[in-house]
Coordinates of C-alpha atoms in Angstrom, one line a residue:
Chain E
M1 CA -1.0 -13.8 -0.1
V2 CA -2.0 -10.2 -0.1
H3 CA -0.3 -9.3 3.1
R4 CA 3.2 -10.4 2.6
V5 CA 4.0 -7.1 1.0
P6 CA 1.6 -4.4 2.3
P7 CA 0.0 -2.5 -0.5
P8 CA 1.0 1.2 -0.9
R9 CA -2.0 2.6 0.9
E10 CA -1.2 0.5 4.0
R11 CA 2.3 1.9 4.1
D12 CA 0.9 5.4 3.8
A13 CA -1.5 4.7 6.7
R14 CA 1.4 3.5 8.8
H15 CA 3.3 6.7 8.1
A16 CA 0.2 8.7 9.1
R17 CA 0.5 7.9 12.8
P18 CA -0.2 11.0 15.0
A19 CA 3.4 11.1 16.3
R20 CA 4.6 11.9 12.8
L21 CA 1.9 14.5 12.0
R22 CA 3.8 17.3 13.7
D23 CA 6.7 17.3 11.2
L24 CA 4.5 17.5 8.1
S25 CA 3.6 20.4 5.8
P26 CA -0.1 21.5 5.8
L27 CA -0.7 19.7 2.5
S28 CA 1.0 16.5 3.8
R29 CA -1.2 16.8 6.9
V30 CA -4.4 16.8 4.9
R31 CA -3.1 13.8 2.9
A32 CA -2.1 12.0 6.0
A33 CA -5.4 12.7 7.7
A34 CA -7.1 11.3 4.6
T35 CA -5.0 8.1 4.7
S36 CA -5.6 7.9 8.4
R37 CA -9.4 8.1 7.8
R38 CA -8.9 5.5 5.1
A39 CA -7.2 3.2 7.7
L40 CA -10.1 3.8 10.0
V41 CA -12.7 2.8 7.4
R42 CA -10.5 -0.3 6.6
T43 CA -10.5 -1.3 10.2
E44 CA -14.3 -0.8 10.5
I45 CA -14.9 -3.0 7.4
L46 CA -12.6 -5.7 8.8
T47 CA -14.1 -5.7 12.2
T48 CA -17.7 -5.9 10.8
A49 CA -16.6 -8.7 8.5
A50 CA -15.1 -10.7 11.4
E51 CA -18.3 -10.2 13.3
L52 CA -20.4 -11.5 10.4
F53 CA -18.1 -14.4 9.6
R54 CA -18.2 -15.3 13.3
A55 CA -22.0 -15.3 13.5
R56 CA -22.9 -16.8 10.2
G57 CA -19.7 -18.5 9.0
Y58 CA -17.4 -17.4 6.2
R59 CA -19.1 -19.2 3.3
A60 CA -22.6 -18.2 4.3
T61 CA -21.7 -14.5 4.4
T62 CA -21.8 -12.4 1.2
L63 CA -20.2 -9.0 0.4
D64 CA -23.7 -7.8 0.0
D65 CA -24.5 -8.7 3.6
L66 CA -21.3 -6.9 4.7
A67 CA -22.0 -3.7 2.7
R68 CA -25.6 -3.7 4.1
R69 CA -24.4 -4.1 7.7
L70 CA -21.9 -1.3 7.2
G71 CA -24.3 1.0 5.5
M72 CA -21.8 1.3 2.6
S73 CA -21.9 0.6 -1.1
K74 CA -20.2 -2.6 -2.2
A75 CA -17.9 -0.3 -4.3
T76 CA -16.6 1.3 -1.1
V77 CA -15.9 -2.2 0.3
Y78 CA -14.1 -3.1 -2.9
G79 CA -12.1 0.1 -2.6
H80 CA -10.4 -1.5 0.5
F81 CA -10.6 -5.3 -0.2
R82 CA -10.4 -6.9 -3.5
S83 CA -12.6 -9.9 -2.5
K84 CA -14.1 -11.8 0.4
E85 CA -11.0 -14.0 0.4
D86 CA -8.9 -10.9 0.8
L87 CA -11.0 -10.0 3.8
L88 CA -10.5 -13.4 5.3
A89 CA -6.7 -13.2 4.7
A90 CA -6.6 -9.8 6.4
I91 CA -8.5 -11.2 9.5
F92 CA -5.9 -14.0 9.8
H93 CA -3.0 -11.7 9.3
R94 CA -4.2 -9.2 11.9
T95 CA -5.0 -12.0 14.5
M96 CA -1.6 -13.6 14.0
T97 CA 0.2 -10.2 14.2
L98 CA -1.6 -9.3 17.4
A99 CA -0.6 -12.7 18.9
E100 CA 3.0 -12.4 17.8
A101 CA 3.4 -8.7 18.9
G102 CA 2.1 -9.6 22.4
L103 CA 4.5 -12.6 22.6
A104 CA 7.4 -10.5 21.4
A105 CA 6.7 -7.9 24.1
I106 CA 6.7 -10.7 26.8
R107 CA 10.1 -12.0 25.5
A108 CA 11.6 -8.5 25.6
S109 CA 10.3 -7.8 29.1
G110 CA 13.3 -9.3 30.9
L111 CA 10.9 -10.9 33.4
P112 CA 11.9 -14.3 34.8
P113 CA 10.8 -17.2 32.5
A114 CA 8.0 -18.4 34.9
E115 CA 6.6 -14.9 35.1
Q116 CA 6.8 -14.8 31.2
L117 CA 4.8 -18.0 31.1
R118 CA 2.1 -16.4 33.3
E119 CA 2.1 -13.4 30.9
V120 CA 1.6 -15.7 28.0
I121 CA -1.6 -17.1 29.6
R122 CA -2.8 -13.5 30.3
H123 CA -2.0 -12.5 26.8
H124 CA -4.0 -15.3 25.2
V125 CA -7.1 -14.9 27.4
R126 CA -7.1 -11.1 26.9
L127 CA -6.7 -11.5 23.2
V128 CA -9.6 -14.0 22.9
V129 CA -11.8 -11.8 25.1
A130 CA -11.0 -8.5 23.4
E131 CA -11.0 -9.8 19.9
R132 CA -13.5 -12.7 20.1
A133 CA -14.8 -12.3 16.5
F134 CA -11.3 -12.3 15.0
L135 CA -10.2 -15.3 17.1
T136 CA -13.4 -17.2 16.4
V137 CA -12.8 -16.8 12.6
F138 CA -9.2 -17.6 13.1
F139 CA -10.0 -20.9 14.9
S140 CA -12.9 -21.9 12.7
E141 CA -12.1 -20.9 9.1
E142 CA -8.5 -22.0 8.5
G143 CA -9.9 -24.5 6.0
S144 CA -11.5 -21.6 4.0
L145 CA -8.1 -20.0 3.3
P146 CA -6.4 -20.4 0.0
A147 CA -3.7 -23.1 0.2
R148 CA -0.6 -20.8 0.1
L149 CA -1.9 -18.6 2.9
Q150 CA -3.0 -21.6 4.9
K151 CA 0.6 -22.9 4.8
D152 CA 1.9 -19.5 5.8
I153 CA -0.4 -19.4 8.9
V154 CA 0.5 -23.0 9.8
R155 CA 4.2 -21.9 9.7
R156 CA 3.6 -18.8 11.8
K157 CA 1.6 -20.8 14.4
A158 CA 4.3 -23.4 14.6
R159 CA 6.9 -20.7 15.2
Y160 CA 4.7 -19.1 17.8
D161 CA 4.3 -22.5 19.7
R162 CA 8.1 -23.0 19.5
T163 CA 8.7 -19.6 21.1
V164 CA 6.3 -20.4 24.0
R165 CA 8.1 -23.7 24.3
A166 CA 11.5 -21.9 24.6
I167 CA 10.1 -19.9 27.5
V168 CA 9.0 -23.2 29.2
E169 CA 12.4 -24.7 28.6
R170 CA 14.2 -21.7 30.1
A171 CA 11.8 -21.8 33.1
A172 CA 12.6 -25.5 33.5
R173 CA 16.4 -24.9 33.3
A174 CA 16.1 -22.1 35.9
G175 CA 14.4 -24.6 38.2
E176 CA 11.2 -22.5 38.2
V177 CA 9.0 -25.2 36.7
R178 CA 9.0 -28.9 36.5
V179 CA 8.0 -30.3 33.2
A180 CA 8.2 -33.7 31.6
E181 CA 7.1 -32.8 28.1
P182 CA 7.5 -29.1 27.3
R183 CA 5.5 -29.4 24.1
L184 CA 2.6 -31.0 25.9
L185 CA 2.6 -28.3 28.5
V186 CA 2.5 -25.6 25.8
L187 CA -0.4 -27.4 24.1
A188 CA -2.3 -27.7 27.4
L189 CA -1.8 -24.0 28.4
L190 CA -2.7 -22.6 25.0
G191 CA -5.6 -25.1 24.5
M192 CA -7.2 -24.1 27.8
S193 CA -6.7 -20.4 27.1
N194 CA -7.8 -20.5 23.4
W195 CA -10.9 -22.5 24.3
V196 CA -12.2 -19.4 26.0
Y197 CA -13.4 -18.2 22.6
R198 CA -16.0 -21.0 22.7
W199 CA -17.6 -20.3 26.0
Y200 CA -17.0 -16.6 26.6
H201 CA -20.2 -14.6 26.0
P202 CA -19.9 -11.1 27.3
G203 CA -23.3 -10.0 28.7
R204 CA -24.7 -13.5 29.0
G205 CA -25.1 -14.2 32.7
R206 CA -22.5 -13.0 35.1
A207 CA -19.3 -12.8 33.0
W208 CA -15.8 -13.0 34.4
D209 CA -13.4 -10.4 32.9
A210 CA -10.3 -11.6 31.1
D211 CA -8.0 -11.1 34.1
T212 CA -10.2 -13.1 36.4
I213 CA -10.2 -16.0 34.0
A214 CA -6.4 -15.8 33.4
E215 CA -5.6 -15.7 37.2
G216 CA -7.9 -18.7 37.7
F217 CA -6.0 -20.6 35.0
I218 CA -2.6 -19.5 36.3
D219 CA -3.5 -20.7 39.8
L220 CA -4.7 -24.0 38.4
V221 CA -1.7 -24.8 36.2
E222 CA 0.9 -23.5 38.7
R223 CA -0.3 -25.1 41.9
G224 CA -2.7 -27.8 40.7
Y225 CA -6.2 -28.5 42.1
L226 CA -5.3 -31.4 44.3
A227 CA -5.9 -30.5 47.9
T228 CA -3.3 -33.0 49.2
P229 CA 0.0 -31.0 48.9
A230 CA -1.6 -28.0 50.6
A231 CA -3.2 -30.2 53.3
R232 CA 0.1 -31.9 53.8
G233 CA 1.8 -28.5 54.0
R234 CA -0.7 -27.5 56.7
E235 CA -0.1 -30.8 58.6
V236 CA 3.7 -30.2 58.5
G237 CA 3.1 -26.7 59.7
R238 CA 1.0 -27.9 62.7
R239 CA 3.6 -30.5 63.7
L240 CA 6.5 -28.0 63.5
H241 CA 4.5 -25.6 65.7
R242 CA 4.1 -28.4 68.3
L243 CA 7.8 -29.2 68.0
E244 CA 8.6 -25.5 68.6
A245 CA 6.4 -25.5 71.7
E246 CA 8.2 -28.6 73.0
I247 CA 11.6 -27.1 72.4
R248 CA 10.5 -23.8 74.1
A249 CA 9.2 -25.9 77.0
L250 CA 12.6 -27.7 77.3
R251 CA 14.4 -24.4 78.1
P252 CA 13.1 -23.7 81.6
L253 CA 13.9 -27.4 82.5
L254 CA 17.5 -26.9 81.3
R255 CA 18.0 -23.7 83.5
G256 CA 18.8 -25.6 86.6
L257 CA 21.4 -27.7 84.8
N258 CA 23.4 -24.6 83.7
R259 CA 24.7 -24.1 87.2
P260 CA 28.2 -25.1 87.7
Chain A
M1 CA -34.6 -33.0 14.7
V2 CA -34.4 -36.3 13.1
H3 CA -33.0 -38.0 16.1
R4 CA -35.3 -37.1 18.9
V5 CA -37.5 -40.1 17.9
P6 CA -35.4 -42.7 16.1
P7 CA -36.9 -43.8 12.7
P8 CA -38.2 -47.4 12.6
R9 CA -35.1 -48.8 10.9
E10 CA -32.9 -47.6 13.8
R11 CA -35.1 -49.2 16.3
D12 CA -34.8 -52.5 14.3
A13 CA -31.1 -52.1 14.1
R14 CA -30.9 -51.7 17.8
H15 CA -33.0 -54.9 18.4
A16 CA -30.7 -56.8 16.0
R17 CA -27.8 -56.9 18.6
P18 CA -26.0 -60.2 18.6
A19 CA -27.0 -60.9 22.2
R20 CA -30.6 -61.1 21.1
L21 CA -30.1 -63.3 18.0
R22 CA -30.1 -66.5 19.9
D23 CA -33.8 -66.2 20.8
L24 CA -35.0 -65.6 17.3
S25 CA -36.7 -67.9 14.8
P26 CA -34.7 -68.6 11.6
L27 CA -36.7 -66.1 9.5
S28 CA -36.3 -63.4 12.2
R29 CA -32.5 -64.2 12.2
V30 CA -32.3 -63.5 8.4
R31 CA -34.2 -60.3 9.0
A32 CA -32.1 -59.3 11.9
A33 CA -28.9 -60.0 10.0
A34 CA -30.1 -57.8 7.2
T35 CA -30.9 -54.9 9.6
S36 CA -27.5 -55.5 11.2
R37 CA -25.9 -55.2 7.8
R38 CA -28.0 -52.1 7.3
A39 CA -26.7 -50.7 10.5
L40 CA -23.1 -51.4 9.4
V41 CA -23.6 -49.6 6.1
R42 CA -25.2 -46.7 8.0
T43 CA -22.1 -46.5 10.2
E44 CA -19.8 -46.6 7.2
I45 CA -21.7 -43.8 5.5
L46 CA -21.7 -41.7 8.7
T47 CA -17.9 -42.3 9.3
T48 CA -17.0 -41.3 5.8
A49 CA -19.2 -38.3 5.9
A50 CA -17.6 -37.1 9.1
E51 CA -14.1 -37.6 7.5
L52 CA -15.1 -35.5 4.4
F53 CA -16.8 -32.8 6.5
R54 CA -13.7 -32.6 8.7
A55 CA -11.3 -32.4 5.7
R56 CA -13.3 -30.0 3.5
G57 CA -15.9 -28.5 5.7
Y58 CA -19.6 -29.3 5.7
R59 CA -20.8 -26.7 3.2
A60 CA -18.1 -27.5 0.7
T61 CA -18.9 -31.2 0.7
T62 CA -21.7 -32.6 -1.6
L63 CA -23.6 -35.9 -1.4
D64 CA -22.0 -36.7 -4.8
D65 CA -18.5 -36.4 -3.1
L66 CA -19.7 -38.7 -0.4
A67 CA -21.2 -41.4 -2.7
R68 CA -18.1 -41.3 -4.8
R69 CA -15.8 -41.8 -1.8
L70 CA -18.0 -44.6 -0.6
G71 CA -18.2 -46.2 -4.0
M72 CA -22.0 -46.2 -3.6
S73 CA -24.9 -44.8 -5.6
K74 CA -26.5 -41.6 -4.2
A75 CA -29.7 -43.6 -4.0
T76 CA -28.0 -46.0 -1.5
V77 CA -26.9 -43.0 0.6
Y78 CA -30.5 -41.6 0.4
G79 CA -31.8 -45.0 1.6
H80 CA -30.0 -44.3 4.9
F81 CA -30.1 -40.5 5.3
R82 CA -32.7 -38.1 3.8
S83 CA -30.3 -35.2 3.3
K84 CA -26.8 -33.8 4.1
E85 CA -28.4 -32.1 7.0
D86 CA -29.7 -35.4 8.3
L87 CA -26.1 -36.7 8.1
L88 CA -24.8 -33.7 10.1
A89 CA -27.5 -34.2 12.7
A90 CA -26.6 -37.9 13.1
I91 CA -22.9 -36.9 13.5
F92 CA -23.8 -34.5 16.3
H93 CA -26.2 -37.0 17.9
R94 CA -23.6 -39.8 17.9
T95 CA -20.8 -37.6 19.3
M96 CA -23.0 -36.2 22.1
T97 CA -24.2 -39.7 22.9
L98 CA -20.7 -41.1 23.1
A99 CA -19.6 -38.3 25.4
E100 CA -22.7 -38.7 27.6
A101 CA -22.4 -42.5 27.8
G102 CA -18.8 -42.2 29.0
L103 CA -19.7 -39.7 31.6
A104 CA -22.6 -41.7 32.8
A105 CA -20.3 -44.7 33.2
I106 CA -17.8 -42.6 35.3
R107 CA -20.6 -41.4 37.6
A108 CA -21.9 -45.0 38.0
S109 CA -18.3 -46.2 38.8
G110 CA -18.5 -45.5 42.5
L111 CA -14.9 -44.2 42.4
P112 CA -14.0 -41.2 44.7
P113 CA -14.8 -37.9 43.1
A114 CA -11.2 -36.9 42.5
E115 CA -10.6 -40.2 40.6
Q116 CA -13.8 -39.6 38.6
L117 CA -12.4 -36.2 37.6
R118 CA -9.3 -37.9 36.4
E119 CA -11.5 -40.3 34.4
V120 CA -13.3 -37.4 32.8
I121 CA -10.0 -36.1 31.4
R122 CA -9.1 -39.5 30.1
H123 CA -12.6 -39.9 28.6
H124 CA -12.3 -36.6 26.7
V125 CA -8.8 -37.2 25.4
R126 CA -9.6 -40.8 24.3
L127 CA -12.8 -39.7 22.6
V128 CA -11.1 -36.9 20.7
V129 CA -8.2 -39.2 19.7
A130 CA -10.5 -42.1 18.7
E131 CA -13.2 -40.1 17.0
R132 CA -11.3 -37.2 15.7
A133 CA -13.4 -36.7 12.5
F134 CA -16.6 -36.7 14.5
L135 CA -15.3 -34.4 17.2
T136 CA -13.8 -32.0 14.6
V137 CA -17.2 -31.7 12.9
F138 CA -18.9 -31.4 16.3
F139 CA -16.6 -28.5 17.3
S140 CA -16.6 -26.7 13.9
E141 CA -20.0 -27.1 12.4
E142 CA -22.5 -26.2 15.1
G143 CA -23.4 -23.1 13.1
S144 CA -24.5 -25.3 10.2
L145 CA -27.1 -27.2 12.3
P146 CA -30.7 -26.2 11.9
A147 CA -31.8 -23.9 14.7
R148 CA -33.9 -26.5 16.6
L149 CA -31.2 -29.1 16.7
Q150 CA -28.6 -26.5 17.6
K151 CA -30.7 -25.6 20.6
D152 CA -31.0 -29.2 21.5
I153 CA -27.2 -29.7 21.4
V154 CA -26.5 -26.5 23.4
R155 CA -28.9 -27.9 26.0
R156 CA -27.2 -31.3 26.1
K157 CA -23.7 -29.7 26.3
A158 CA -24.8 -27.5 29.2
R159 CA -26.2 -30.5 31.1
Y160 CA -22.9 -32.3 30.4
D161 CA -20.9 -29.4 31.8
R162 CA -23.2 -29.3 34.9
T163 CA -22.6 -33.0 35.5
V164 CA -18.8 -32.5 35.4
R165 CA -19.2 -29.6 37.7
A166 CA -21.2 -31.7 40.2
I167 CA -18.2 -34.1 40.3
V168 CA -15.8 -31.2 41.0
E169 CA -18.1 -30.0 43.8
R170 CA -18.3 -33.4 45.4
A171 CA -14.5 -33.6 45.2
A172 CA -14.2 -30.2 46.9
R173 CA -16.7 -31.2 49.6
A174 CA -14.7 -34.4 50.2
G175 CA -11.6 -32.2 50.7
E176 CA -9.9 -33.9 47.7
V177 CA -9.6 -30.8 45.6
R178 CA -9.3 -27.1 46.3
V179 CA -11.3 -24.9 43.9
A180 CA -12.4 -21.3 43.9
E181 CA -14.7 -21.4 40.9
P182 CA -15.9 -24.9 40.0
R183 CA -17.3 -23.7 36.6
L184 CA -14.0 -22.2 35.6
L185 CA -12.1 -25.4 36.6
V186 CA -14.5 -27.4 34.4
L187 CA -14.0 -25.1 31.4
A188 CA -10.3 -25.2 31.9
L189 CA -10.2 -29.0 32.0
L190 CA -12.5 -29.6 29.1
G191 CA -10.9 -26.9 27.1
M192 CA -7.5 -28.3 27.4
S193 CA -8.7 -31.8 26.6
N194 CA -11.0 -30.9 23.8
W195 CA -8.3 -28.7 22.1
V196 CA -6.5 -31.9 21.4
Y197 CA -8.7 -32.3 18.3
R198 CA -6.8 -29.3 16.8
W199 CA -3.2 -30.6 17.2
Y200 CA -3.5 -34.3 17.3
H201 CA -2.4 -35.8 13.9
P202 CA -1.9 -39.5 14.1
G203 CA 1.1 -40.5 12.0
R204 CA 2.5 -37.0 11.8
G205 CA 5.9 -37.0 13.6
R206 CA 6.1 -39.0 16.9
A207 CA 2.6 -39.1 18.2
W208 CA 1.7 -39.6 21.8
D209 CA -1.2 -42.0 22.5
A210 CA -4.4 -40.8 24.2
D211 CA -3.4 -42.1 27.6
T212 CA 0.1 -40.4 27.5
I213 CA -1.6 -37.1 26.7
A214 CA -4.3 -37.6 29.4
E215 CA -1.7 -38.6 32.1
G216 CA 0.3 -35.5 31.2
F217 CA -2.7 -33.3 31.6
I218 CA -3.8 -35.0 34.9
D219 CA -0.3 -34.5 36.3
L220 CA -0.4 -30.8 35.3
V221 CA -3.8 -29.9 36.7
E222 CA -3.5 -32.0 39.9
R223 CA 0.0 -30.9 41.0
G224 CA 0.7 -27.8 38.9
Y225 CA 3.9 -27.1 37.0
L226 CA 5.5 -24.8 39.6
A227 CA 8.7 -26.3 41.0
T228 CA 8.5 -24.1 44.1
P229 CA 6.2 -26.2 46.3
A230 CA 8.2 -29.4 45.6
A231 CA 11.5 -27.5 46.1
R232 CA 10.1 -26.0 49.4
G233 CA 9.0 -29.5 50.4
R234 CA 12.6 -30.8 49.8
E235 CA 14.0 -27.9 51.8
V236 CA 11.6 -28.6 54.7
G237 CA 12.7 -32.3 54.4
R238 CA 16.4 -31.3 54.6
R239 CA 15.9 -29.2 57.7
L240 CA 13.8 -31.8 59.5
H241 CA 16.5 -34.3 58.8
R242 CA 19.0 -31.9 60.4
L243 CA 16.7 -31.4 63.4
E244 CA 16.3 -35.1 63.8
A245 CA 20.1 -35.4 63.9
E246 CA 20.4 -32.6 66.5
I247 CA 17.8 -34.4 68.7
R248 CA 19.5 -37.7 68.3
A249 CA 22.8 -36.0 69.3
L250 CA 21.2 -34.5 72.4
R251 CA 20.4 -38.0 73.8
P252 CA 23.9 -39.1 74.8
L253 CA 24.4 -35.7 76.4
L254 CA 21.3 -36.2 78.6
R255 CA 22.5 -39.7 79.7
G256 CA 24.7 -38.4 82.5
L257 CA 21.8 -36.2 83.8
N258 CA 19.5 -39.1 84.3
R259 CA 21.5 -40.4 87.3
P260 CA 19.7 -39.6 90.5

């Protein structure tokens, strides 16, 4: 709703990136620094809101709770977000944008499709681990979104899944992966990776980092857990070794036969 | 909370199973049929509550909504459940009990561990597909449970995961599966299977049935999607075939050498 056309202050904040500061007049620099500070406050509010929604649920959290946690007045919060719903919309928008940006970078990488698929798994696990609060709200509160925005998110998610499926299909055409149902493979990979948001608790017990989790998943889905093929491979290796030895042993026997 | 010690009416309902009816006096039979009807009404209320909580969320659903959907008075609903929280508790209890019962049957099956692991995937996918409303509430509303019951569910889930891990470890010891981190494998398998509750919509588009989904997952996690090992296998096969042909071709050459 709110985020289809960014409000003017967001456009300002975007223009206020450090790379652009050099070209600005002193007054513009002050203004740009102010909008940049504004963008920082906005991010802080959003991050804290995501954390509260994650811990207590969207409906159970009030803007009073949020202002108290931030040590801000409610008026300051309202200066950035018009309503709790506006905050929820921004959380969904940011999460979807992060996911899409990562996927776009993977597609633009020029890597072979099977390597791109690996990157998709890494991207998801890293995103879930780094932005756990955002992802938890994203996966839990879709029903709390207003209908129009919910439709928008469903559409973006479907496009996202189709993009991943296109990678799978390219990998299959290139003979890199075998796949009976590309859509089912995509749902399996993303399901496994997204589910991390439910069990990943940094600081509780010994925690794996995102890359350890991702590499474990990649090894599983690429090679499978069944010991048989590897064991068979070793067996073939052993027999070939024996065969080599037999052939080598034949050579001295043949020497005498080479004489005219 | 409510379900650690079942209330008397639940114990009655349990005793009213058809298998026991034969032994009862006529008066007892009437009573048993009444408690059996009672159990049916209870199940109907619970199923409809799960459906409403799934569609609208637990907090947004009122007991008025539920009574209206059921075409019952609120008093009738209260005759079975003391509160909305009591309903939520019963949904969690039933879901966890179904999951545990299936897992216990798998462990008692005497199947080899790798086959048991396959059965665990089938069990999860079937449960999610058959009881989508219950599973959706189970996966979405844990935060709405009262603290004591939440702790109880966390404990039961942890025990469940440990049981699956024990199957993985037996399969690894038997040399049936290769696994670096049994816990990560369990989280990957259950995550992929549980995630089905988010994308499975019976009647929307062409829908796979539970067993098609489960077999697709099993094929993926057992053999992996990478074409390379199979392709390598084919290459080894081709070369062995050539080697066989060479060896066969040697034989006639050797014939003349066998003469004394």
